[in-house]
Structure formats: structure tokens, C-alpha cells
JSON list of C-alpha atoms in Angstrom, two decimals:
[
{"chain": "A", "resi": 529, "resn": "MET", "atom": "CA", "xyz": [-41.58, 30.07, -25.20]},
{"chain": "A", "resi": 530, "resn": "THR", "atom": "CA", "xyz": [-38.11, 30.47, -26.73]},
{"chain": "A", "resi": 531, "resn": "GLN", "atom": "CA", "xyz": [-38.71, 28.44, -29.90]},
{"chain": "A", "resi": 532, "resn": "THR", "atom": "CA", "xyz": [-35.49, 26.59, -29.11]},
{"chain": "A", "resi": 533, "resn": "ARG", "atom": "CA", "xyz": [-34.81, 23.45, -31.11]},
{"chain": "A", "resi": 534, "resn": "PHE", "atom": "CA", "xyz": [-32.21, 20.77, -30.63]},
{"chain": "A", "resi": 535, "resn": "GLU", "atom": "CA", "xyz": [-30.99, 17.66, -32.32]},
{"chain": "A", "resi": 536, "resn": "GLU", "atom": "CA", "xyz": [-29.96, 14.67, -30.24]},
{"chain": "A", "resi": 537, "resn": "VAL", "atom": "CA", "xyz": [-26.69, 13.13, -31.39]},
{"chain": "A", "resi": 538, "resn": "PHE", "atom": "CA", "xyz": [-25.74, 9.90, -29.64]},
{"chain": "A", "resi": 539, "resn": "LEU", "atom": "CA", "xyz": [-21.95, 9.66, -29.36]},
{"chain": "A", "resi": 540, "resn": "GLY", "atom": "CA", "xyz": [-21.50, 6.71, -27.03]},
{"chain": "A", "resi": 541, "resn": "TYR", "atom": "CA", "xyz": [-21.91, 5.12, -23.65]},
{"chain": "A", "resi": 542, "resn": "ALA", "atom": "CA", "xyz": [-19.71, 3.43, -21.06]},
{"chain": "A", "resi": 543, "resn": "ALA", "atom": "CA", "xyz": [-20.85, 1.09, -18.27]},
{"chain": "A", "resi": 544, "resn": "ASN", "atom": "CA", "xyz": [-19.47, 1.20, -14.73]},
{"chain": "A", "resi": 545, "resn": "THR", "atom": "CA", "xyz": [-16.46, -1.04, -14.21]},
{"chain": "A", "resi": 546, "resn": "ILE", "atom": "CA", "xyz": [-16.85, -4.18, -12.09]},
{"chain": "A", "resi": 547, "resn": "PRO", "atom": "CA", "xyz": [-13.32, -4.79, -10.76]},
{"chain": "A", "resi": 548, "resn": "ASN", "atom": "CA", "xyz": [-12.30, -8.33, -9.85]},
{"chain": "A", "resi": 549, "resn": "ARG", "atom": "CA", "xyz": [-10.14, -8.77, -6.74]},
{"chain": "A", "resi": 550, "resn": "VAL", "atom": "CA", "xyz": [-9.06, -12.30, -7.65]},
{"chain": "A", "resi": 551, "resn": "ILE", "atom": "CA", "xyz": [-7.51, -11.04, -10.87]},
{"chain": "A", "resi": 552, "resn": "ALA", "atom": "CA", "xyz": [-6.17, -7.93, -9.13]},
{"chain": "A", "resi": 553, "resn": "LYS", "atom": "CA", "xyz": [-4.32, -10.06, -6.56]},
{"chain": "A", "resi": 554, "resn": "VAL", "atom": "CA", "xyz": [-2.72, -12.16, -9.28]},
{"chain": "A", "resi": 555, "resn": "LEU", "atom": "CA", "xyz": [-1.69, -9.04, -11.21]},
{"chain": "A", "resi": 556, "resn": "HIS", "atom": "CA", "xyz": [-0.21, -7.53, -8.05]},
{"chain": "A", "resi": 557, "resn": "SER", "atom": "CA", "xyz": [1.73, -10.67, -7.13]},
{"chain": "A", "resi": 558, "resn": "VAL", "atom": "CA", "xyz": [3.19, -10.83, -10.64]},
{"chain": "A", "resi": 559, "resn": "MET", "atom": "CA", "xyz": [4.04, -7.13, -10.44]},
{"chain": "A", "resi": 560, "resn": "GLU", "atom": "CA", "xyz": [6.06, -7.82, -7.31]},
{"chain": "A", "resi": 561, "resn": "GLU", "atom": "CA", "xyz": [7.86, -10.79, -8.91]},
{"chain": "A", "resi": 562, "resn": "ILE", "atom": "CA", "xyz": [8.99, -9.03, -12.08]},
{"chain": "A", "resi": 563, "resn": "ASP", "atom": "CA", "xyz": [11.75, -6.43, -11.89]},
{"chain": "A", "resi": 564, "resn": "ALA", "atom": "CA", "xyz": [10.24, -2.96, -12.15]},
{"chain": "A", "resi": 565, "resn": "PRO", "atom": "CA", "xyz": [11.83, -0.44, -14.51]},
{"chain": "A", "resi": 566, "resn": "GLU", "atom": "CA", "xyz": [14.90, 1.39, -13.30]},
{"chain": "A", "resi": 567, "resn": "TRP", "atom": "CA", "xyz": [15.10, 5.06, -14.22]},
{"chain": "A", "resi": 568, "resn": "THR", "atom": "CA", "xyz": [18.26, 6.74, -15.50]},
{"chain": "A", "resi": 569, "resn": "LYS", "atom": "CA", "xyz": [19.69, 10.14, -14.57]},
{"chain": "A", "resi": 570, "resn": "GLU", "atom": "CA", "xyz": [18.58, 11.41, -17.97]},
{"chain": "A", "resi": 571, "resn": "GLU", "atom": "CA", "xyz": [15.00, 10.25, -17.32]},
{"chain": "A", "resi": 572, "resn": "PHE", "atom": "CA", "xyz": [14.96, 11.95, -13.90]},
{"chain": "A", "resi": 573, "resn": "LYS", "atom": "CA", "xyz": [16.27, 15.13, -15.54]},
{"chain": "A", "resi": 574, "resn": "PHE", "atom": "CA", "xyz": [13.54, 14.89, -18.18]},
{"chain": "A", "resi": 575, "resn": "ALA", "atom": "CA", "xyz": [10.96, 14.35, -15.42]},
{"chain": "A", "resi": 576, "resn": "GLU", "atom": "CA", "xyz": [12.13, 17.45, -13.60]},
{"chain": "A", "resi": 577, "resn": "GLU", "atom": "CA", "xyz": [11.87, 19.47, -16.81]},
{"chain": "A", "resi": 578, "resn": "MET", "atom": "CA", "xyz": [8.31, 18.21, -17.41]},
{"chain": "A", "resi": 579, "resn": "GLN", "atom": "CA", "xyz": [7.25, 19.03, -13.84]},
{"chain": "A", "resi": 580, "resn": "SER", "atom": "CA", "xyz": [8.67, 22.55, -14.14]},
{"chain": "A", "resi": 581, "resn": "HIS", "atom": "CA", "xyz": [5.83, 23.44, -16.53]},
{"chain": "A", "resi": 582, "resn": "PHE", "atom": "CA", "xyz": [3.15, 22.83, -13.90]},
{"chain": "A", "resi": 583, "resn": "GLU", "atom": "CA", "xyz": [2.28, 24.42, -10.58]},
{"chain": "A", "resi": 584, "resn": "PRO", "atom": "CA", "xyz": [4.21, 22.83, -7.69]},
{"chain": "A", "resi": 585, "resn": "GLU", "atom": "CA", "xyz": [0.90, 22.42, -5.82]},
{"chain": "A", "resi": 586, "resn": "ILE", "atom": "CA", "xyz": [-0.35, 20.02, -8.51]},
{"chain": "A", "resi": 587, "resn": "ILE", "atom": "CA", "xyz": [2.77, 17.89, -8.17]},
{"chain": "A", "resi": 588, "resn": "ARG", "atom": "CA", "xyz": [2.59, 17.96, -4.35]},
{"chain": "A", "resi": 589, "resn": "ARG", "atom": "CA", "xyz": [-1.08, 16.87, -4.32]},
{"chain": "A", "resi": 590, "resn": "ALA", "atom": "CA", "xyz": [-0.37, 13.99, -6.71]},
{"chain": "A", "resi": 591, "resn": "ALA", "atom": "CA", "xyz": [2.43, 12.77, -4.44]},
{"chain": "A", "resi": 592, "resn": "GLU", "atom": "CA", "xyz": [0.19, 13.04, -1.36]},
{"chain": "A", "resi": 593, "resn": "GLN", "atom": "CA", "xyz": [-2.53, 10.98, -3.04]},
{"chain": "A", "resi": 594, "resn": "LEU", "atom": "CA", "xyz": [-0.06, 8.20, -3.83]},
{"chain": "A", "resi": 595, "resn": "GLU", "atom": "CA", "xyz": [1.44, 8.31, -0.35]},
{"chain": "A", "resi": 596, "resn": "GLU", "atom": "CA", "xyz": [-2.06, 7.99, 1.16]},
{"chain": "A", "resi": 597, "resn": "ILE", "atom": "CA", "xyz": [-2.36, 4.57, -0.49]},
{"chain": "A", "resi": 598, "resn": "GLY", "atom": "CA", "xyz": [1.10, 3.38, 0.49]},
{"chain": "A", "resi": 599, "resn": "ALA", "atom": "CA", "xyz": [3.68, 4.82, -1.91]},
{"chain": "A", "resi": 600, "resn": "LYS", "atom": "CA", "xyz": [7.03, 5.78, -0.47]},
{"chain": "A", "resi": 601, "resn": "LEU", "atom": "CA", "xyz": [8.09, 8.53, -2.83]},
{"chain": "A", "resi": 602, "resn": "GLY", "atom": "CA", "xyz": [10.60, 10.75, -1.08]},
{"chain": "A", "resi": 603, "resn": "GLN", "atom": "CA", "xyz": [11.77, 13.36, -3.59]},
{"chain": "A", "resi": 604, "resn": "THR", "atom": "CA", "xyz": [11.39, 11.20, -6.68]},
{"chain": "A", "resi": 605, "resn": "LYS", "atom": "CA", "xyz": [9.99, 12.70, -9.88]},
{"chain": "A", "resi": 606, "resn": "ILE", "atom": "CA", "xyz": [9.04, 9.29, -11.28]},
{"chain": "A", "resi": 607, "resn": "CYS", "atom": "CA", "xyz": [7.14, 6.79, -9.15]},
{"chain": "A", "resi": 608, "resn": "ASP", "atom": "CA", "xyz": [9.56, 3.94, -8.58]},
{"chain": "A", "resi": 609, "resn": "THR", "atom": "CA", "xyz": [7.69, 1.97, -5.94]},
{"chain": "A", "resi": 610, "resn": "ILE", "atom": "CA", "xyz": [5.09, -0.79, -6.12]},
{"chain": "A", "resi": 611, "resn": "LEU", "atom": "CA", "xyz": [2.13, 0.11, -3.97]},
{"chain": "A", "resi": 612, "resn": "PRO", "atom": "CA", "xyz": [1.06, -2.50, -1.42]},
{"chain": "A", "resi": 613, "resn": "TYR", "atom": "CA", "xyz": [-1.97, -4.56, -2.40]},
{"chain": "A", "resi": 614, "resn": "SER", "atom": "CA", "xyz": [-5.23, -3.22, -1.05]},
{"chain": "A", "resi": 615, "resn": "ASP", "atom": "CA", "xyz": [-8.79, -4.51, -1.34]},
{"chain": "A", "resi": 616, "resn": "ARG", "atom": "CA", "xyz": [-9.82, -0.87, -1.56]},
{"chain": "A", "resi": 617, "resn": "ILE", "atom": "CA", "xyz": [-11.24, -0.38, -5.02]},
{"chain": "A", "resi": 618, "resn": "VAL", "atom": "CA", "xyz": [-10.07, 2.75, -6.78]},
{"chain": "A", "resi": 619, "resn": "VAL", "atom": "CA", "xyz": [-11.82, 3.40, -10.07]},
{"chain": "A", "resi": 620, "resn": "GLY", "atom": "CA", "xyz": [-10.63, 6.33, -12.13]},
{"chain": "A", "resi": 621, "resn": "SER", "atom": "CA", "xyz": [-12.91, 9.21, -12.94]},
{"chain": "A", "resi": 622, "resn": "GLY", "atom": "CA", "xyz": [-12.64, 8.86, -16.71]},
{"chain": "A", "resi": 623, "resn": "SER", "atom": "CA", "xyz": [-14.90, 6.81, -18.94]},
{"chain": "A", "resi": 624, "resn": "THR", "atom": "CA", "xyz": [-13.66, 3.60, -20.53]},
{"chain": "A", "resi": 625, "resn": "ASP", "atom": "CA", "xyz": [-15.11, 0.71, -22.47]},
{"chain": "A", "resi": 626, "resn": "VAL", "atom": "CA", "xyz": [-13.32, -1.58, -19.99]},
{"chain": "A", "resi": 627, "resn": "GLY", "atom": "CA", "xyz": [-16.47, -1.12, -17.91]},
{"chain": "A", "resi": 628, "resn": "ASP", "atom": "CA", "xyz": [-18.55, -2.76, -20.64]},
{"chain": "A", "resi": 629, "resn": "VAL", "atom": "CA", "xyz": [-16.06, -5.63, -20.89]},
{"chain": "A", "resi": 630, "resn": "SER", "atom": "CA", "xyz": [-16.24, -6.18, -17.11]},
{"chain": "A", "resi": 631, "resn": "TRP", "atom": "CA", "xyz": [-19.97, -6.92, -17.36]},
{"chain": "A", "resi": 632, "resn": "VAL", "atom": "CA", "xyz": [-19.26, -9.71, -19.87]},
{"chain": "A", "resi": 633, "resn": "VAL", "atom": "CA", "xyz": [-16.15, -11.36, -18.37]},
{"chain": "A", "resi": 634, "resn": "PRO", "atom": "CA", "xyz": [-14.18, -11.03, -15.11]},
{"chain": "A", "resi": 635, "resn": "THR", "atom": "CA", "xyz": [-11.89, -8.02, -15.55]},
{"chain": "A", "resi": 636, "resn": "SER", "atom": "CA", "xyz": [-9.16, -6.17, -13.73]},
{"chain": "A", "resi": 637, "resn": "GLN", "atom": "CA", "xyz": [-6.47, -3.62, -14.50]},
{"chain": "A", "resi": 638, "resn": "CYS", "atom": "CA", "xyz": [-2.98, -2.84, -13.35]},
{"chain": "A", "resi": 639, "resn": "THR", "atom": "CA", "xyz": [-1.25, 0.50, -13.52]},
{"chain": "A", "resi": 640, "resn": "THR", "atom": "CA", "xyz": [2.43, 1.05, -14.21]},
{"chain": "A", "resi": 641, "resn": "THR", "atom": "CA", "xyz": [4.52, 4.20, -14.33]},
{"chain": "A", "resi": 642, "resn": "CYS", "atom": "CA", "xyz": [4.60, 5.53, -17.88]},
{"chain": "A", "resi": 643, "resn": "SER", "atom": "CA", "xyz": [4.78, 9.21, -17.05]},
{"chain": "A", "resi": 644, "resn": "VAL", "atom": "CA", "xyz": [6.10, 11.73, -14.56]},
{"chain": "A", "resi": 645, "resn": "LEU", "atom": "CA", "xyz": [4.59, 12.20, -11.12]},
{"chain": "A", "resi": 646, "resn": "GLY", "atom": "CA", "xyz": [1.84, 14.80, -11.03]},
{"chain": "A", "resi": 647, "resn": "ILE", "atom": "CA", "xyz": [1.57, 15.90, -14.62]},
{"chain": "A", "resi": 648, "resn": "PRO", "atom": "CA", "xyz": [-2.02, 15.97, -15.91]},
{"chain": "A", "resi": 649, "resn": "GLY", "atom": "CA", "xyz": [-3.33, 13.05, -17.91]},
{"chain": "A", "resi": 650, "resn": "HIS", "atom": "CA", "xyz": [-3.89, 13.68, -21.62]},
{"chain": "A", "resi": 651, "resn": "SER", "atom": "CA", "xyz": [-1.52, 16.66, -21.48]},
{"chain": "A", "resi": 652, "resn": "TRP", "atom": "CA", "xyz": [1.30, 17.36, -23.93]},
{"chain": "A", "resi": 653, "resn": "ALA", "atom": "CA", "xyz": [3.75, 16.53, -21.11]},
{"chain": "A", "resi": 654, "resn": "GLU", "atom": "CA", "xyz": [2.19, 13.11, -20.54]},
{"chain": "A", "resi": 655, "resn": "ALA", "atom": "CA", "xyz": [2.31, 12.41, -24.27]},
{"chain": "A", "resi": 656, "resn": "SER", "atom": "CA", "xyz": [5.99, 13.39, -24.25]},
{"chain": "A", "resi": 657, "resn": "CYS", "atom": "CA", "xyz": [6.72, 10.93, -21.44]},
{"chain": "A", "resi": 658, "resn": "SER", "atom": "CA", "xyz": [4.72, 8.14, -23.03]},
{"chain": "A", "resi": 659, "resn": "GLY", "atom": "CA", "xyz": [6.60, 8.52, -26.30]},
{"chain": "A", "resi": 660, "resn": "MET", "atom": "CA", "xyz": [10.07, 8.22, -24.78]},
{"chain": "A", "resi": 661, "resn": "SER", "atom": "CA", "xyz": [11.93, 5.72, -22.62]},
{"chain": "A", "resi": 662, "resn": "ILE", "atom": "CA", "xyz": [9.87, 6.41, -19.46]},
{"chain": "A", "resi": 663, "resn": "GLY", "atom": "CA", "xyz": [6.67, 5.40, -21.23]},
{"chain": "A", "resi": 664, "resn": "HIS", "atom": "CA", "xyz": [8.28, 2.55, -23.14]},
{"chain": "A", "resi": 665, "resn": "LYS", "atom": "CA", "xyz": [9.72, 0.99, -19.96]},
{"chain": "A", "resi": 666, "resn": "GLY", "atom": "CA", "xyz": [6.37, 1.27, -18.18]},
{"chain": "A", "resi": 667, "resn": "MET", "atom": "CA", "xyz": [4.49, -0.27, -21.09]},
{"chain": "A", "resi": 668, "resn": "LEU", "atom": "CA", "xyz": [6.94, -3.17, -21.40]},
{"chain": "A", "resi": 669, "resn": "TYR", "atom": "CA", "xyz": [6.63, -3.78, -17.66]},
{"chain": "A", "resi": 670, "resn": "ALA", "atom": "CA", "xyz": [2.82, -3.82, -17.98]},
{"chain": "A", "resi": 671, "resn": "ALA", "atom": "CA", "xyz": [3.03, -6.23, -20.93]},
{"chain": "A", "resi": 672, "resn": "LYS", "atom": "CA", "xyz": [5.19, -8.63, -18.91]},
{"chain": "A", "resi": 673, "resn": "ILE", "atom": "CA", "xyz": [2.76, -8.46, -15.97]},
{"chain": "A", "resi": 674, "resn": "LEU", "atom": "CA", "xyz": [-0.25, -9.13, -18.20]},
{"chain": "A", "resi": 675, "resn": "GLY", "atom": "CA", "xyz": [1.54, -11.94, -20.03]},
{"chain": "A", "resi": 676, "resn": "VAL", "atom": "CA", "xyz": [2.58, -13.81, -16.89]},
{"chain": "A", "resi": 677, "resn": "ALA", "atom": "CA", "xyz": [-0.81, -13.27, -15.21]},
{"chain": "A", "resi": 678, "resn": "GLY", "atom": "CA", "xyz": [-2.60, -14.40, -18.37]},
{"chain": "A", "resi": 679, "resn": "TYR", "atom": "CA", "xyz": [-0.47, -17.54, -18.46]},
{"chain": "A", "resi": 680, "resn": "ARG", "atom": "CA", "xyz": [-1.38, -18.30, -14.85]},
{"chain": "A", "resi": 681, "resn": "PHE", "atom": "CA", "xyz": [-5.09, -18.02, -15.61]},
{"chain": "A", "resi": 682, "resn": "LEU", "atom": "CA", "xyz": [-4.71, -20.16, -18.73]},
{"chain": "A", "resi": 683, "resn": "THR", "atom": "CA", "xyz": [-2.94, -22.92, -16.83]},
{"chain": "A", "resi": 684, "resn": "ASP", "atom": "CA", "xyz": [-4.79, -22.82, -13.47]},
{"chain": "A", "resi": 685, "resn": "ALA", "atom": "CA", "xyz": [-8.48, -23.68, -13.67]},
{"chain": "A", "resi": 686, "resn": "SER", "atom": "CA", "xyz": [-8.98, -22.91, -9.96]},
{"chain": "A", "resi": 687, "resn": "LEU", "atom": "CA", "xyz": [-7.90, -19.28, -10.53]},
{"chain": "A", "resi": 688, "resn": "ARG", "atom": "CA", "xyz": [-10.37, -18.97, -13.40]},
{"chain": "A", "resi": 689, "resn": "ASP", "atom": "CA", "xyz": [-13.11, -20.51, -11.26]},
{"chain": "A", "resi": 690, "resn": "LYS", "atom": "CA", "xyz": [-12.43, -18.13, -8.36]},
{"chain": "A", "resi": 691, "resn": "ALA", "atom": "CA", "xyz": [-12.42, -15.08, -10.62]},
{"chain": "A", "resi": 692, "resn": "ARG", "atom": "CA", "xyz": [-15.66, -16.18, -12.27]},
{"chain": "A", "resi": 693, "resn": "ALA", "atom": "CA", "xyz": [-17.33, -16.93, -8.92]},
{"chain": "A", "resi": 694, "resn": "GLU", "atom": "CA", "xyz": [-16.47, -13.46, -7.61]},
{"chain": "A", "resi": 695, "resn": "TRP", "atom": "CA", "xyz": [-17.71, -11.87, -10.84]},
{"chain": "A", "resi": 696, "resn": "GLU", "atom": "CA", "xyz": [-21.01, -13.79, -10.72]},
{"chain": "A", "resi": 697, "resn": "HIS", "atom": "CA", "xyz": [-21.43, -12.82, -7.05]},
{"chain": "A", "resi": 698, "resn": "GLN", "atom": "CA", "xyz": [-20.93, -9.14, -7.93]},
{"chain": "A", "resi": 699, "resn": "LEU", "atom": "CA", "xyz": [-23.41, -9.30, -10.81]},
{"chain": "A", "resi": 700, "resn": "LYS", "atom": "CA", "xyz": [-26.13, -10.71, -8.53]},
{"chain": "A", "resi": 701, "resn": "GLY", "atom": "CA", "xyz": [-27.92, -12.13, -11.56]},
{"chain": "A", "resi": 702, "resn": "ARG", "atom": "CA", "xyz": [-27.89, -8.86, -13.51]},
{"chain": "A", "resi": 703, "resn": "LYS", "atom": "CA", "xyz": [-27.13, -9.15, -17.22]},
{"chain": "A", "resi": 704, "resn": "TYR", "atom": "CA", "xyz": [-25.19, -6.68, -19.35]},
{"chain": "A", "resi": 705, "resn": "GLU", "atom": "CA", "xyz": [-27.25, -4.70, -21.77]},
{"chain": "A", "resi": 706, "resn": "SER", "atom": "CA", "xyz": [-25.69, -1.87, -23.71]},
{"chain": "A", "resi": 707, "resn": "LEU", "atom": "CA", "xyz": [-27.56, 1.38, -23.31]},
{"chain": "A", "resi": 708, "resn": "ILE", "atom": "CA", "xyz": [-26.85, 2.21, -26.94]},
{"chain": "A", "resi": 709, "resn": "PRO", "atom": "CA", "xyz": [-30.16, 1.44, -28.65]},
{"chain": "A", "resi": 710, "resn": "SER", "atom": "CA", "xyz": [-29.76, -1.15, -31.39]},
{"chain": "A", "resi": 711, "resn": "GLU", "atom": "CA", "xyz": [-31.31, 1.16, -33.98]},
{"chain": "A", "resi": 712, "resn": "VAL", "atom": "CA", "xyz": [-28.71, 3.88, -33.35]},
{"chain": "A", "resi": 713, "resn": "ASP", "atom": "CA", "xyz": [-25.80, 4.13, -35.75]},
{"chain": "A", "resi": 714, "resn": "VAL", "atom": "CA", "xyz": [-23.16, 5.79, -33.61]},
{"chain": "A", "resi": 715, "resn": "PRO", "atom": "CA", "xyz": [-21.52, 8.35, -35.86]},
{"chain": "A", "resi": 716, "resn": "PRO", "atom": "CA", "xyz": [-17.78, 8.85, -35.97]},
{"chain": "A", "resi": 717, "resn": "LEU", "atom": "CA", "xyz": [-16.55, 11.76, -33.89]},
{"chain": "A", "resi": 718, "resn": "PRO", "atom": "CA", "xyz": [-16.63, 15.01, -35.87]},
{"chain": "A", "resi": 719, "resn": "PHE", "atom": "CA", "xyz": [-12.96, 15.85, -36.48]},
{"chain": "A", "resi": 720, "resn": "GLU", "atom": "CA", "xyz": [-13.62, 18.62, -38.98]}
]
């Protein structure tokens, strides 16, 4: 044969996310109650500059995807609308340890605008948006949503019970077990 050799290096693992609709509905209702960020002329100008570095087709497709799930965007460069609640579960294509958490406790997520419509995630342009007022406003909005929703769950046992009941129903008796073998020391990522 080829005399090929390899060394297995285990870098990590992420479980599928089990979203919880009870929590999602509370997050969405709080999102609608709290004033969303308002964008300035300077932020819209910045957004236009960021979008100019990417193909218009990418921006157009991103807008279409949001409009398919209820956004009313018009010509905006920054999403300034709250999408209607939907029981349709949309799980992103990236990996996240939130999936592992969702097997241990009821879990949900909310998404706020911290960047410009259509620019690729993890790009220099997204980092630029996240580090300026667009990102800061979106993160503060998310923090308020999570804080109010968390307070509601802390003070309303029936909400906690409903979220837990849905989570237990989704698990169907399955238990979380990390696929990282206990004898494996996961090495730090090689940033050499």
C-alpha cells in the first residue's frame, strides 16, 4: 500500500442544539416590549461602506432570507425590525457549545442586530461593526432582553416548569453524554 501514517488529534466536539420554544416565546415577548436600537445617519453610512466591499448578490440573498421569515426591510442596510415569532426552528450551521448546554438544561437563544445586513460572519467587516456603536447597541439590547427574561423565569415557577416539561419531552429519556472520551486531554488549539 502507500505506507501512509496519521496521528489522530482530538480537538473538540459539539452536540446538536435542543431549542426550547417556551423560553423562545418569553425571549420574543420581551424583545417586543423593550425599545429596539435606533440607528443614526452615521451608522447607516458606515453600513453602506461595509456593504460596498461585498458582492451585491450576497447582500440581496441575505435580505431575501430575512424577508422569507417575516422581516420588512425595504432598502435598509441595518435590520431594524423584530421578526414575528415563529415555531419554526432555525438552527445555525455553525458549531457551538450551546448545544451541549441544551442537553443539560432547557436552553434558547435570541438574535439581535450587531452587524450590517448581508456581510459574512467572522469577516473583518463584521468585526468592525461589532466593535463600534452598531454592535454595542445590539449587544446592550440583547443583554436587556436576557436580563428581563431571566427575571421572569426566576420569579415565575410555572414558566420554569413549562420549559422543563418541554425539554424533558424533547429528550425522550435520553441522557447527555459528551463524546469526548474521558481519557482525552483536549489540547489547546495550535496558534503557532
